[in-house]
Coordinates of C-alpha atoms in Angstrom, one line a residue:
M1 CA 110.5 96.8 80.8
R2 CA 114.0 97.4 79.3
Q3 CA 114.7 96.9 75.6
F4 CA 117.1 94.3 74.3
Q5 CA 118.6 93.7 70.8
F6 CA 116.6 90.6 70.1
Q7 CA 113.7 89.6 67.9
A8 CA 110.6 91.2 69.3
I9 CA 109.3 89.3 72.3
T10 CA 106.0 90.0 73.8
L11 CA 105.7 90.1 77.6
T12 CA 103.3 87.2 77.4
S13 CA 105.7 85.0 75.4
F14 CA 108.6 85.9 77.7
L15 CA 106.6 84.9 80.8
A16 CA 105.5 81.7 79.2
V17 CA 109.1 80.6 79.0
V18 CA 109.9 81.8 82.5
K19 CA 106.8 80.1 83.9
Q20 CA 107.7 76.8 82.4
A21 CA 111.2 77.0 83.5
L22 CA 110.3 78.1 87.0
R23 CA 107.8 75.1 87.4
Q24 CA 110.7 72.7 86.7
T25 CA 113.2 74.7 88.8
L26 CA 110.9 75.0 91.8
L27 CA 110.4 71.3 91.9
L28 CA 114.2 70.8 92.0
L29 CA 114.6 73.4 94.6
L30 CA 111.8 71.7 96.8
S31 CA 113.7 68.5 96.4
L32 CA 116.9 70.0 97.6
V33 CA 115.1 71.4 100.7
Q34 CA 113.5 68.0 101.5
H35 CA 116.9 66.3 101.3
S36 CA 118.9 69.0 102.9
G37 CA 120.1 66.8 105.7
N38 CA 121.7 64.4 103.2
N39 CA 124.9 65.8 101.6
Q40 CA 124.8 63.1 98.8
S41 CA 121.3 64.0 97.9
V42 CA 122.1 67.7 97.9
K43 CA 125.0 67.1 95.6
K44 CA 122.8 65.2 93.2
G45 CA 120.1 67.8 93.4
Q46 CA 122.7 70.6 92.7
K47 CA 123.9 68.7 89.7
A48 CA 120.4 68.4 88.3
Y49 CA 119.7 72.0 89.3
R50 CA 122.6 73.2 87.2
T51 CA 121.5 71.3 84.2
S52 CA 117.8 72.1 84.4
F53 CA 115.7 73.6 81.7
L54 CA 116.6 77.1 82.8
P55 CA 120.0 77.7 84.3
F56 CA 118.7 79.5 87.4
Y57 CA 122.0 78.3 89.0
L58 CA 123.4 81.5 87.4
L59 CA 120.9 83.6 89.3
F60 CA 121.5 81.9 92.7
P61 CA 125.1 80.3 92.3
S62 CA 125.6 79.6 96.0
L63 CA 123.3 77.0 97.7
K64 CA 125.7 76.4 100.7
G65 CA 123.9 75.9 103.9
L66 CA 120.5 76.0 102.3
G67 CA 119.8 78.9 104.7
V68 CA 117.6 82.0 104.9
G69 CA 118.8 83.4 101.6
F70 CA 118.1 80.3 99.7
A71 CA 114.6 80.0 101.4
S72 CA 113.9 83.5 100.1
C73 CA 114.9 82.6 96.6
L74 CA 112.5 79.6 96.9
L75 CA 109.7 81.8 98.1
A76 CA 110.3 84.3 95.2
L77 CA 110.2 81.5 92.7
G78 CA 107.0 80.2 94.1
F79 CA 105.5 83.7 93.9
L80 CA 106.5 84.1 90.4
L81 CA 105.2 80.7 89.3
Y82 CA 101.8 81.0 90.9
S83 CA 101.1 84.7 90.1
F84 CA 100.2 83.9 86.6
P85 CA 96.8 82.4 85.6
A86 CA 96.7 78.6 85.1
Q87 CA 96.5 77.6 81.5
A88 CA 97.2 74.6 79.4
A89 CA 100.9 73.9 78.5
T90 CA 101.7 74.9 74.9
P91 CA 104.8 74.1 72.9
I92 CA 107.4 76.9 73.1
N93 CA 109.3 78.0 70.0
P94 CA 112.9 76.9 70.4
Q95 CA 114.3 80.2 69.0
L96 CA 112.2 82.1 71.3
E97 CA 113.2 80.0 74.2
Q98 CA 116.9 80.6 73.5
Q99 CA 116.3 84.3 73.1
V100 CA 114.7 84.5 76.5
L101 CA 117.3 82.3 78.2
Q102 CA 120.1 84.5 76.8
I103 CA 118.3 87.6 78.3
I104 CA 118.0 86.1 81.7
R105 CA 121.5 84.8 81.7
E106 CA 122.8 88.3 81.0
H107 CA 120.1 90.2 82.9
P108 CA 118.6 88.0 85.6
E109 CA 116.8 91.0 87.1
V110 CA 114.4 91.0 84.1
I111 CA 112.4 88.2 85.7
L112 CA 111.1 90.5 88.4
E113 CA 110.8 93.4 86.0
S114 CA 108.7 91.3 83.7
V115 CA 106.5 90.1 86.6
Q116 CA 106.0 93.7 87.8
A117 CA 105.0 94.7 84.2
Y118 CA 102.5 91.8 84.0
Q119 CA 101.0 92.6 87.3
Q120 CA 100.6 96.3 86.2
Q121 CA 98.9 95.1 83.0
Q122 CA 96.6 93.0 85.0
Q123 CA 95.6 95.6 87.4
Q124 CA 95.0 98.0 84.6
Q125 CA 92.7 95.4 82.9
I126 CA 90.8 94.7 86.1
Q127 CA 90.3 98.5 86.6
K128 CA 88.9 98.9 83.2
Q129 CA 86.5 96.0 83.7
R130 CA 85.4 97.2 87.1
E131 CA 84.7 100.6 85.6
A132 CA 82.7 99.1 82.8
F133 CA 80.8 96.9 85.4
L134 CA 79.9 100.1 87.4
Q135 CA 78.8 101.8 84.3
E136 CA 76.6 98.9 83.3
L137 CA 75.2 98.6 86.9
K138 CA 74.1 102.3 86.7
A139 CA 72.8 102.2 83.0
N140 CA 71.4 98.7 82.9
P141 CA 71.0 97.2 86.4
K142 CA 68.7 94.5 85.1
G143 CA 71.5 93.3 83.0
V144 CA 73.8 93.0 85.9
I145 CA 71.2 91.3 88.1
G146 CA 70.3 88.7 85.5
S147 CA 68.7 85.8 87.2
S148 CA 70.3 86.5 90.6
P149 CA 67.9 86.7 93.6
T150 CA 66.9 90.2 94.9
T151 CA 65.2 91.5 97.8
G152 CA 64.1 95.1 98.9
A153 CA 62.8 97.6 96.5
T154 CA 61.3 96.3 93.3
E155 CA 62.1 99.6 91.5
L156 CA 65.8 99.7 90.8
K157 CA 66.7 103.0 92.5
T158 CA 69.9 102.0 94.3
V159 CA 71.3 98.5 93.7
L160 CA 73.5 96.9 96.3
V161 CA 75.3 93.8 94.8
E162 CA 76.7 91.3 97.4
F163 CA 79.2 88.6 96.6
S164 CA 79.1 86.1 99.4
D165 CA 80.0 82.6 100.6
F166 CA 77.7 80.6 102.8
Q167 CA 80.6 79.2 104.8
C168 CA 82.4 82.6 105.4
P169 CA 82.0 83.7 109.0
F170 CA 82.3 87.3 108.0
C171 CA 79.4 86.9 105.5
A172 CA 77.3 85.6 108.3
E173 CA 78.3 88.6 110.4
A174 CA 77.5 90.9 107.5
Q175 CA 73.8 89.8 107.6
K176 CA 73.5 91.8 110.8
T177 CA 74.1 94.9 108.7
L178 CA 72.1 94.0 105.6
K179 CA 68.9 93.0 107.3
P180 CA 68.3 96.3 109.1
L181 CA 69.6 98.1 106.0
I182 CA 66.9 96.5 103.8
A183 CA 64.2 96.9 106.4
K184 CA 64.9 100.6 106.8
Y185 CA 65.4 101.4 103.0
Q186 CA 63.0 98.7 101.6
D187 CA 61.6 101.3 99.1
E188 CA 65.0 102.6 98.0
V189 CA 67.6 99.8 98.0
T190 CA 67.6 96.6 96.0
L191 CA 69.9 93.9 97.4
V192 CA 71.3 91.5 94.8
Y193 CA 72.9 88.2 95.8
K194 CA 75.9 86.8 93.8
H195 CA 77.5 83.5 94.7
F196 CA 81.2 83.7 95.5
P197 CA 82.1 80.4 97.3
L198 CA 85.8 80.3 98.3
T199 CA 86.2 76.7 97.6
S200 CA 89.9 76.6 98.5
I201 CA 89.2 77.3 102.1
H202 CA 85.5 76.5 102.5
P203 CA 84.8 72.8 101.5
Q204 CA 81.0 73.3 102.0
A205 CA 80.8 76.7 100.2
M206 CA 80.0 75.2 96.9
P207 CA 77.5 72.5 98.0
A208 CA 75.7 75.2 100.1
A209 CA 75.6 77.6 97.1
K210 CA 74.2 74.8 94.9
A211 CA 71.5 74.1 97.5
A212 CA 70.6 77.8 97.7
W213 CA 70.4 78.0 93.9
A214 CA 68.2 75.1 93.8
A215 CA 65.9 76.7 96.3
T216 CA 65.9 79.8 94.1
Q217 CA 64.2 77.8 91.4
Q218 CA 61.3 77.2 93.7
G219 CA 61.1 80.8 94.9
K220 CA 62.6 80.2 98.3
F221 CA 66.1 81.6 98.0
W222 CA 66.0 84.1 100.9
Q223 CA 64.4 81.8 103.3
Y224 CA 67.0 79.1 102.4
H225 CA 69.7 81.8 102.6
D226 CA 68.8 82.8 106.1
A227 CA 68.6 79.2 107.3
L228 CA 72.1 78.5 106.0
F229 CA 73.6 81.5 107.7
N230 CA 71.8 80.8 110.9
Q231 CA 73.1 77.2 111.0
Q232 CA 76.5 77.9 109.5
D233 CA 78.2 75.5 112.0
K234 CA 76.0 72.7 110.6
L235 CA 76.7 72.9 106.9
G236 CA 76.4 69.6 105.1
E237 CA 74.1 67.3 103.2
E238 CA 71.9 66.6 106.2
L239 CA 71.3 70.3 106.7
Y240 CA 70.6 71.0 103.1
L241 CA 67.8 68.4 102.9
D242 CA 66.4 69.4 106.3
I243 CA 66.0 73.0 105.3
A244 CA 64.5 71.9 101.9
Q245 CA 62.0 69.8 103.8
T246 CA 61.2 72.6 106.3
L247 CA 60.5 75.0 103.4
N248 CA 58.3 72.4 101.8
L249 CA 60.4 72.3 98.7
D250 CA 59.8 69.5 96.1
L251 CA 62.7 67.4 97.0
E252 CA 63.0 65.6 93.7
Q253 CA 63.3 69.0 91.9
F254 CA 65.5 70.3 94.5
N255 CA 68.1 67.4 94.1
R256 CA 67.8 67.7 90.3
D257 CA 68.4 71.4 90.3
R258 CA 71.4 71.2 92.6
N259 CA 73.1 69.2 89.9
L260 CA 72.3 72.0 87.4
A261 CA 73.6 74.9 89.4
D262 CA 77.2 74.9 88.6
T263 CA 76.9 77.1 85.3
A264 CA 75.1 79.9 87.0
I265 CA 77.4 79.8 90.1
Q266 CA 80.6 79.8 87.9
Q267 CA 79.2 82.9 86.1
D268 CA 79.1 84.7 89.4
I269 CA 82.5 83.6 90.4
Q270 CA 83.9 84.7 87.0
L271 CA 82.3 88.1 87.4
A272 CA 83.8 88.5 90.8
A273 CA 87.3 87.7 89.4
K274 CA 86.8 90.0 86.4
I275 CA 86.2 93.0 88.5
G276 CA 89.1 92.2 90.9
L277 CA 87.2 90.8 94.0
S278 CA 89.3 88.4 96.0
G279 CA 87.4 87.9 99.2
T280 CA 84.0 87.7 100.9
P281 CA 81.8 89.4 101.6
S282 CA 82.3 92.1 99.0
F283 CA 79.7 94.7 98.2
I284 CA 79.2 97.2 95.4
I285 CA 76.8 100.1 95.7
Q286 CA 76.9 102.9 93.3
S287 CA 80.6 103.5 92.6
E288 CA 81.8 102.3 96.0
T289 CA 83.2 98.9 96.9
F290 CA 83.2 97.4 100.4
S291 CA 84.6 94.2 101.8
G292 CA 84.3 92.3 105.1
A293 CA 81.6 92.8 107.8
V294 CA 80.7 96.3 106.5
Q295 CA 79.1 98.7 109.0
L296 CA 75.6 100.0 108.5
S297 CA 76.8 103.6 108.9
A298 CA 79.2 103.1 105.9
L299 CA 76.4 102.0 103.6
E300 CA 74.1 104.7 104.8
K301 CA 76.8 107.3 104.1
V302 CA 76.8 106.2 100.5
L303 CA 73.0 106.2 100.3
A304 CA 72.9 109.7 101.8
S305 CA 75.4 111.0 99.1
T306 CA 73.3 109.3 96.4
N307 CA 70.1 111.1 97.6
K308 CA 71.6 114.6 97.6

C-alpha cells in the first residue's frame, strides 16, 4: 500500500473507518436506487449522500441516470463492506478519522488498494493456519480428531477428514465415493466426520447436525448419518425423531443432547473457516484438499502416492 505523510495508520484502523463509512453510504445508495423513479426523492437522496459520514460523492460525482456505472459502484461498495469479518462497532478516534478521510479525498483509489492488501494478508494467514493444521494432522492425528466420529481403520495410518453438511446434495453424492473407499481400504484409511452446516443456504443443516451429534453420544452416529443422507429430501423434526426411534435411541437423552450440541458443532465450523474452507463437502487427506463430489480415483491416487 502506498505511503502518505500522515501519522502512522495501520491497515486495520484504515479499514475500520472505511467500513463504517461504507455502511452508511451503501444505505444511502440503496435508498437512491429504490426511489430512482422519483426525481424529488433522488434530489433529497443526493443531498444526504453528499453530506454523509464519508464524502464518497467525491469518488462518484455523477449520479445522473442511475445507470450501469452507478450500479457498478454500488456493487463495489457492497463487496468492500461485506468482505471484512463482522465485529462489534467501536468508537473511532476523530483525528484518525480525519486523516483517513483526507487520504481518501486526495487518493480515492486507496480504498481498493487497502482491500487488496487486506485480502492478501487474510490469504497468507489462512495458508499458515492450513499448513499448521496439516502438520498437526500428520504429527498428532488424535488431536485433530478429538471427539469427532470416525470409521474405517482403528490404527491411524491415513486419516481422511470430511467437512460435510447433511442438507448439501453434493455431500450426499460424495457418500457414493466414501463408502466403497472405506470398504476397500478399511485397514488403511480412517474417515473423520466434521460438521460444517451451511446455515445461510440450508435451513435444516444445523438441526440435522445437532441430531447426528446427539446420536453420537449413544454410539449411533454412522447409522444416523446414513439415514439422514438416504432421506435428505425429508429433513425435519419428524424425521429426526423417527430415525432416533428406529435406532432405539433413548429419546429423552437424544432430545437433551441435541440442545447441548452447539458448542461442538461450532468448533468444527470455526476449524473449517480457520483453514480456509468455504463449501461442502471438503476433504483433507495427507497434504491434499478436495471439494465437491470427489471421485474415488482421485482419493486412490493420493493413497497410492502415500504408500510408495
